[in-house]
Amino acid sequence: MALPEAKGACAMIPILFQDDACVAALKPCGVAAVPERAGDDACLSAQLSQQLGRRVYPVHRLDKEVSGVILYALTPEAHRFLNGAFERRLVRKTYLAVVHGTPDPAEGAICRPLREFGSGRMGVDDARGKPSETRYRVLQGRPGFSLVELQPLTGRRHQLRAHLYSVGHSIVGDTRYGAPELRKGFPRLMLTSSGIALSLPSGQLLELAGVIPADFSEAARTLCGIDL
């Protein structure tokens, strides 16, 4: 399901789902999910609040460089419910990434403990890191690149980026993780949240899948030869 991507603070944010308790939106690449400083009205939560005419409550986050599906609560009660679902790992999150090279085997799990270093980067530390697990599956391979589906089973900061870098397949366009010679020439980080599945406060099962922003699809095709 290819979708247009909102660009900038004045554009309408695409709404993927909304009920009385929560709203799922399409986060643009380059927009922070929550305020980065006091009075930050360019972040997604502020934009959504203005667009909907009501307060929104963050329940999870995406890195500023990451696009895709993100969920906000609309009431304090729903915020508590959804926070609990994330804490108990009752939410299935799916991502798509274009990586350098091709992971081998083509399907598996990266189980490597992560911790934050002084630079703010996350890295593998077998002695002091927190348990972290990412499942992956190669969907397409092209010379030099692969399209990979990812499911994080834990929620560490920069987990997907750090895990893929740790196994020698950094995400295309990642200026923080990966060899310097691979970081240039790409318009964005090639990582997007493509789906989410969880039970809502109403009891309804919300299942969004295959959500792909247009700029992600275009960059994958023109720069990496991958058609989505």
PDB file of N, CA and C in Angstrom, residues 13 15 17-28 31-35 43-49 52 55-62 68-75 78-79 82 86 196 200 206:
ATOM      1  N   ILE A  13      -1.063  15.568   7.869  1.00  0.00           N
ATOM      2  CA  ILE A  13      -0.499  14.267   8.174  1.00  0.00           C
ATOM      3  C   ILE A  13      -1.516  13.192   7.775  1.00  0.00           C
ATOM      4  N   ILE A  15      -3.810  10.153   7.928  1.00  0.00           N
ATOM      5  CA  ILE A  15      -4.367   9.354   9.012  1.00  0.00           C
ATOM      6  C   ILE A  15      -4.677   7.960   8.465  1.00  0.00           C
ATOM      7  N   PHE A  17      -5.737   5.309  10.621  1.00  0.00           N
ATOM      8  CA  PHE A  17      -6.833   4.746  11.426  1.00  0.00           C
ATOM      9  C   PHE A  17      -7.121   5.711  12.555  1.00  0.00           C
ATOM     10  N   GLN A  18      -8.397   5.808  12.927  1.00  0.00           N
ATOM     11  CA  GLN A  18      -8.757   6.619  14.097  1.00  0.00           C
ATOM     12  C   GLN A  18     -10.052   6.093  14.691  1.00  0.00           C
ATOM     13  N   ASP A  19     -10.080   5.992  16.015  1.00  0.00           N
ATOM     14  CA  ASP A  19     -11.330   5.753  16.729  1.00  0.00           C
ATOM     15  C   ASP A  19     -11.357   6.693  17.925  1.00  0.00           C
ATOM     16  N   ASP A  20     -12.199   6.443  18.908  1.00  0.00           N
ATOM     17  CA  ASP A  20     -12.317   7.350  20.051  1.00  0.00           C
ATOM     18  C   ASP A  20     -11.104   7.300  20.975  1.00  0.00           C
ATOM     19  N   ALA A  21     -10.292   6.232  20.855  1.00  0.00           N
ATOM     20  CA  ALA A  21      -9.193   6.034  21.797  1.00  0.00           C
ATOM     21  C   ALA A  21      -7.821   6.360  21.232  1.00  0.00           C
ATOM     22  N   CYS A  22      -7.641   6.202  19.911  1.00  0.00           N
ATOM     23  CA  CYS A  22      -6.289   6.347  19.370  1.00  0.00           C
ATOM     24  C   CYS A  22      -6.336   6.748  17.906  1.00  0.00           C
ATOM     25  N   VAL A  23      -5.164   7.133  17.405  1.00  0.00           N
ATOM     26  CA  VAL A  23      -5.013   7.487  16.005  1.00  0.00           C
ATOM     27  C   VAL A  23      -3.673   6.938  15.518  1.00  0.00           C
ATOM     28  N   ALA A  24      -3.709   6.299  14.352  1.00  0.00           N
ATOM     29  CA  ALA A  24      -2.485   5.845  13.695  1.00  0.00           C
ATOM     30  C   ALA A  24      -2.232   6.760  12.505  1.00  0.00           C
ATOM     31  N   ALA A  25      -1.034   7.269  12.415  1.00  0.00           N
ATOM     32  CA  ALA A  25      -0.695   8.237  11.371  1.00  0.00           C
ATOM     33  C   ALA A  25       0.545   7.792  10.626  1.00  0.00           C
ATOM     34  N   LEU A  26       0.772   8.434   9.478  1.00  0.00           N
ATOM     35  CA  LEU A  26       1.967   8.177   8.672  1.00  0.00           C
ATOM     36  C   LEU A  26       2.990   9.254   8.986  1.00  0.00           C
ATOM     37  N   LYS A  27       4.035   8.870   9.729  1.00  0.00           N
ATOM     38  CA  LYS A  27       5.066   9.833  10.117  1.00  0.00           C
ATOM     39  C   LYS A  27       6.025  10.088   8.954  1.00  0.00           C
ATOM     40  N   PRO A  28       6.265  11.344   8.610  1.00  0.00           N
ATOM     41  CA  PRO A  28       7.258  11.654   7.572  1.00  0.00           C
ATOM     42  C   PRO A  28       8.676  11.463   8.084  1.00  0.00           C
ATOM     43  N   VAL A  31      10.882  14.301  10.623  1.00  0.00           N
ATOM     44  CA  VAL A  31      10.036  14.972  11.608  1.00  0.00           C
ATOM     45  C   VAL A  31      10.104  14.189  12.911  1.00  0.00           C
ATOM     46  N   ALA A  32      10.391  14.870  14.017  1.00  0.00           N
ATOM     47  CA  ALA A  32      10.459  14.205  15.312  1.00  0.00           C
ATOM     48  C   ALA A  32       9.070  13.760  15.746  1.00  0.00           C
ATOM     49  N   ALA A  33       8.988  12.616  16.409  1.00  0.00           N
ATOM     50  CA  ALA A  33       7.699  12.094  16.855  1.00  0.00           C
ATOM     51  C   ALA A  33       7.150  12.872  18.039  1.00  0.00           C
ATOM     52  N   VAL A  34       8.036  13.374  18.882  1.00  0.00           N
ATOM     53  CA  VAL A  34       7.658  14.119  20.086  1.00  0.00           C
ATOM     54  C   VAL A  34       8.516  15.377  20.152  1.00  0.00           C
ATOM     55  N   PRO A  35       8.157  16.360  20.985  1.00  0.00           N
ATOM     56  CA  PRO A  35       8.931  17.608  21.031  1.00  0.00           C
ATOM     57  C   PRO A  35      10.398  17.374  21.360  1.00  0.00           C
ATOM     58  N   CYS A  43       7.052  19.136  15.703  1.00  0.00           N
ATOM     59  CA  CYS A  43       7.066  17.690  15.891  1.00  0.00           C
ATOM     60  C   CYS A  43       5.713  17.103  15.485  1.00  0.00           C
ATOM     61  N   LEU A  44       5.683  15.789  15.279  1.00  0.00           N
ATOM     62  CA  LEU A  44       4.472  15.151  14.776  1.00  0.00           C
ATOM     63  C   LEU A  44       3.324  15.233  15.779  1.00  0.00           C
ATOM     64  N   SER A  45       3.613  15.060  17.058  1.00  0.00           N
ATOM     65  CA  SER A  45       2.532  15.119  18.038  1.00  0.00           C
ATOM     66  C   SER A  45       1.869  16.491  18.049  1.00  0.00           C
ATOM     67  N   ALA A  46       2.654  17.558  17.896  1.00  0.00           N
ATOM     68  CA  ALA A  46       2.080  18.904  17.845  1.00  0.00           C
ATOM     69  C   ALA A  46       1.275  19.111  16.568  1.00  0.00           C
ATOM     70  N   GLN A  47       1.802  18.625  15.444  1.00  0.00           N
ATOM     71  CA  GLN A  47       1.078  18.761  14.182  1.00  0.00           C
ATOM     72  C   GLN A  47      -0.247  18.002  14.216  1.00  0.00           C
ATOM     73  N   LEU A  48      -0.208  16.775  14.757  1.00  0.00           N
ATOM     74  CA  LEU A  48      -1.442  15.986  14.839  1.00  0.00           C
ATOM     75  C   LEU A  48      -2.456  16.629  15.775  1.00  0.00           C
ATOM     76  N   SER A  49      -1.973  17.146  16.905  1.00  0.00           N
ATOM     77  CA  SER A  49      -2.855  17.807  17.850  1.00  0.00           C
ATOM     78  C   SER A  49      -3.573  18.986  17.197  1.00  0.00           C
ATOM     79  N   LEU A  52      -6.092  17.579  14.459  1.00  0.00           N
ATOM     80  CA  LEU A  52      -7.283  16.917  14.994  1.00  0.00           C
ATOM     81  C   LEU A  52      -8.083  17.800  15.934  1.00  0.00           C
ATOM     82  N   ARG A  55      -5.744  16.979  22.045  1.00  0.00           N
ATOM     83  CA  ARG A  55      -4.439  16.518  22.486  1.00  0.00           C
ATOM     84  C   ARG A  55      -4.206  15.069  22.060  1.00  0.00           C
ATOM     85  N   VAL A  56      -2.953  14.762  21.708  1.00  0.00           N
ATOM     86  CA  VAL A  56      -2.570  13.376  21.445  1.00  0.00           C
ATOM     87  C   VAL A  56      -1.475  12.989  22.437  1.00  0.00           C
ATOM     88  N   TYR A  57      -1.435  11.683  22.770  1.00  0.00           N
ATOM     89  CA  TYR A  57      -0.507  11.171  23.778  1.00  0.00           C
ATOM     90  C   TYR A  57       0.405  10.126  23.139  1.00  0.00           C
ATOM     91  N   PRO A  58       1.713  10.366  23.075  1.00  0.00           N
ATOM     92  CA  PRO A  58       2.618   9.385  22.479  1.00  0.00           C
ATOM     93  C   PRO A  58       2.629   8.088  23.281  1.00  0.00           C
ATOM     94  N   VAL A  59       2.632   6.960  22.584  1.00  0.00           N
ATOM     95  CA  VAL A  59       2.738   5.660  23.252  1.00  0.00           C
ATOM     96  C   VAL A  59       3.966   4.882  22.793  1.00  0.00           C
ATOM     97  N   HIS A  60       4.568   5.260  21.679  1.00  0.00           N
ATOM     98  CA  HIS A  60       5.850   4.711  21.257  1.00  0.00           C
ATOM     99  C   HIS A  60       6.487   5.749  20.344  1.00  0.00           C
ATOM    100  N   ARG A  61       7.716   5.502  19.942  1.00  0.00           N
ATOM    101  CA  ARG A  61       8.435   6.505  19.158  1.00  0.00           C
ATOM    102  C   ARG A  61       9.108   5.871  17.949  1.00  0.00           C
ATOM    103  N   LEU A  62       9.336   6.699  16.962  1.00  0.00           N
ATOM    104  CA  LEU A  62      10.192   6.355  15.838  1.00  0.00           C
ATOM    105  C   LEU A  62      11.307   7.390  15.791  1.00  0.00           C
ATOM    106  N   GLY A  68       6.894   6.239   8.653  1.00  0.00           N
ATOM    107  CA  GLY A  68       5.950   5.132   8.711  1.00  0.00           C
ATOM    108  C   GLY A  68       4.902   5.208   9.794  1.00  0.00           C
ATOM    109  N   VAL A  69       4.321   4.054  10.083  1.00  0.00           N
ATOM    110  CA  VAL A  69       3.174   3.930  10.978  1.00  0.00           C
ATOM    111  C   VAL A  69       3.568   4.268  12.415  1.00  0.00           C
ATOM    112  N   ILE A  70       2.808   5.158  13.024  1.00  0.00           N
ATOM    113  CA  ILE A  70       3.026   5.497  14.430  1.00  0.00           C
ATOM    114  C   ILE A  70       1.666   5.699  15.089  1.00  0.00           C
ATOM    115  N   LEU A  71       1.581   5.324  16.360  1.00  0.00           N
ATOM    116  CA  LEU A  71       0.308   5.322  17.083  1.00  0.00           C
ATOM    117  C   LEU A  71       0.351   6.326  18.230  1.00  0.00           C
ATOM    118  N   TYR A  72      -0.742   7.076  18.385  1.00  0.00           N
ATOM    119  CA  TYR A  72      -0.923   7.991  19.513  1.00  0.00           C
ATOM    120  C   TYR A  72      -2.263   7.702  20.179  1.00  0.00           C
ATOM    121  N   ALA A  73      -2.302   7.837  21.501  1.00  0.00           N
ATOM    122  CA  ALA A  73      -3.565   7.738  22.226  1.00  0.00           C
ATOM    123  C   ALA A  73      -4.275   9.088  22.194  1.00  0.00           C
ATOM    124  N   LEU A  74      -5.593   9.050  22.370  1.00  0.00           N
ATOM    125  CA  LEU A  74      -6.390  10.273  22.358  1.00  0.00           C
ATOM    126  C   LEU A  74      -6.997  10.602  23.720  1.00  0.00           C
ATOM    127  N   THR A  75      -6.872   9.696  24.669  1.00  0.00           N
ATOM    128  CA  THR A  75      -7.374   9.940  26.019  1.00  0.00           C
ATOM    129  C   THR A  75      -6.360   9.401  27.026  1.00  0.00           C
ATOM    130  N   ALA A  78      -6.834   5.601  27.393  1.00  0.00           N
ATOM    131  CA  ALA A  78      -6.262   4.841  26.281  1.00  0.00           C
ATOM    132  C   ALA A  78      -4.740   4.855  26.336  1.00  0.00           C
ATOM    133  N   HIS A  79      -4.177   5.962  26.800  1.00  0.00           N
ATOM    134  CA  HIS A  79      -2.718   6.061  26.940  1.00  0.00           C
ATOM    135  C   HIS A  79      -2.208   5.001  27.899  1.00  0.00           C
ATOM    136  N   LEU A  82      -2.620   1.441  26.187  1.00  0.00           N
ATOM    137  CA  LEU A  82      -1.671   1.186  25.104  1.00  0.00           C
ATOM    138  C   LEU A  82      -0.234   1.095  25.621  1.00  0.00           C
ATOM    139  N   PHE A  86       2.367  -2.119  25.039  1.00  0.00           N
ATOM    140  CA  PHE A  86       3.755  -2.048  24.571  1.00  0.00           C
ATOM    141  C   PHE A  86       4.712  -2.633  25.610  1.00  0.00           C
ATOM    142  N   ILE A 196       1.638  -2.385  12.013  1.00  0.00           N
ATOM    143  CA  ILE A 196       1.478  -2.557  13.456  1.00  0.00           C
ATOM    144  C   ILE A 196       0.216  -3.376  13.691  1.00  0.00           C
ATOM    145  N   LEU A 200      -7.031  -2.998  20.604  1.00  0.00           N
ATOM    146  CA  LEU A 200      -7.333  -1.651  21.061  1.00  0.00           C
ATOM    147  C   LEU A 200      -8.176  -1.691  22.330  1.00  0.00           C
ATOM    148  N   LEU A 206      -6.514  -3.998  15.728  1.00  0.00           N
ATOM    149  CA  LEU A 206      -5.998  -3.098  14.695  1.00  0.00           C
ATOM    150  C   LEU A 206      -4.815  -3.782  14.032  1.00  0.00           C
TER     151      LEU A 206
END
